[in-house]
Amino acid sequence: SRWHIIDSLKYTNNIIENEIILQDRNWKFIDILHPMLDATGYPEKKYFEPDNLHLSIQGYTLWKQVITPKLSSNLHTGLTLL
């Protein structure tokens, strides 16, 4: 688990997201952290393997649910996601 460095990760994500906004290019920041947290702000255990580091099947399913619509909305009309 990397929970002990979560503040650094949040800070870094914030810098990256703000830089993407400032650059105003065709880049998008996809927030995957917050959908993986429970109501108390801690990682949902179901999204991780017992080592609390690697994603479980549910974790990968969540990533797909969050990422696919973002990618799909930015694809050229002639392209599709598999």
Coordinates of C-alpha atoms in Angstrom, one line a residue:
S1 CA 0.0 0.0 0.0
R2 CA 1.1 3.5 -0.7
W3 CA -1.4 5.3 1.5
H4 CA 1.4 6.8 3.6
I5 CA 2.3 9.0 0.6
I6 CA -1.2 9.9 -0.4
D7 CA -0.7 13.6 0.3
S8 CA 2.2 13.7 -2.1
L9 CA 0.2 11.9 -4.7
K10 CA -2.7 14.3 -4.4
Y11 CA -0.4 17.3 -4.6
T12 CA 1.3 15.9 -7.7
N13 CA -2.0 15.1 -9.4
N14 CA -3.2 18.6 -8.6
I15 CA -0.1 20.1 -10.3
I16 CA -0.5 17.8 -13.3
E17 CA -4.2 18.7 -13.7
N18 CA -3.6 22.4 -13.4
E19 CA -0.8 22.3 -15.9
I20 CA -3.1 20.5 -18.4
I21 CA -5.7 23.2 -17.9
L22 CA -3.1 25.9 -18.4
Q23 CA -1.7 24.3 -21.5
D24 CA -5.2 24.3 -23.1
R25 CA -4.3 21.5 -25.4
N26 CA -6.2 18.4 -26.3
W27 CA -5.1 16.8 -23.0
K28 CA -7.5 15.6 -20.4
F29 CA -6.9 14.7 -16.7
I30 CA -8.9 11.7 -15.6
D31 CA -9.4 11.5 -11.8
I32 CA -9.3 7.9 -10.8
L33 CA -8.4 8.4 -7.2
H34 CA -11.7 9.8 -5.9
P35 CA -13.9 7.1 -7.4
M36 CA -11.7 4.5 -5.6
L37 CA -12.3 6.1 -2.1
D38 CA -15.0 5.3 0.4
A39 CA -17.2 7.8 2.2
T40 CA -14.4 8.3 4.8
G41 CA -11.8 9.1 2.2
Y42 CA -9.9 5.8 2.4
P43 CA -9.4 3.3 -0.5
E44 CA -12.3 0.8 -1.0
K45 CA -10.8 -2.5 -0.1
K46 CA -12.8 -4.3 -2.8
Y47 CA -10.8 -2.5 -5.5
F48 CA -7.5 -4.0 -4.3
E49 CA -5.9 -7.4 -3.9
P50 CA -5.0 -8.5 -0.4
D51 CA -1.6 -6.7 -0.7
N52 CA -3.5 -3.4 -0.8
L53 CA -1.3 -2.3 -3.7
H54 CA -2.4 -4.2 -6.9
L55 CA -5.9 -3.7 -8.4
S56 CA -8.5 -6.4 -8.1
I57 CA -10.9 -7.3 -10.9
Q58 CA -13.4 -4.8 -9.3
G59 CA -10.6 -2.2 -9.4
Y60 CA -9.9 -2.7 -13.1
T61 CA -13.6 -2.7 -13.8
L62 CA -13.9 0.7 -12.0
W63 CA -11.0 2.1 -14.0
K64 CA -12.7 1.0 -17.2
Q65 CA -16.0 2.6 -16.2
V66 CA -14.3 5.9 -15.4
I67 CA -11.8 6.0 -18.2
T68 CA -13.8 4.6 -21.2
P69 CA -16.3 7.5 -21.4
K70 CA -13.5 10.1 -21.2
L71 CA -11.6 8.4 -24.0
S72 CA -14.7 7.8 -26.1
S73 CA -15.7 11.4 -25.9
N74 CA -12.3 12.5 -27.3
L75 CA -11.9 10.0 -30.1
H76 CA -12.0 10.9 -33.7
T77 CA -15.4 10.0 -35.1
G78 CA -13.9 7.2 -37.2
L79 CA -12.2 5.5 -34.3
T80 CA -13.7 3.2 -31.7
L81 CA -12.4 1.6 -28.4
L82 CA -12.2 -2.1 -28.3

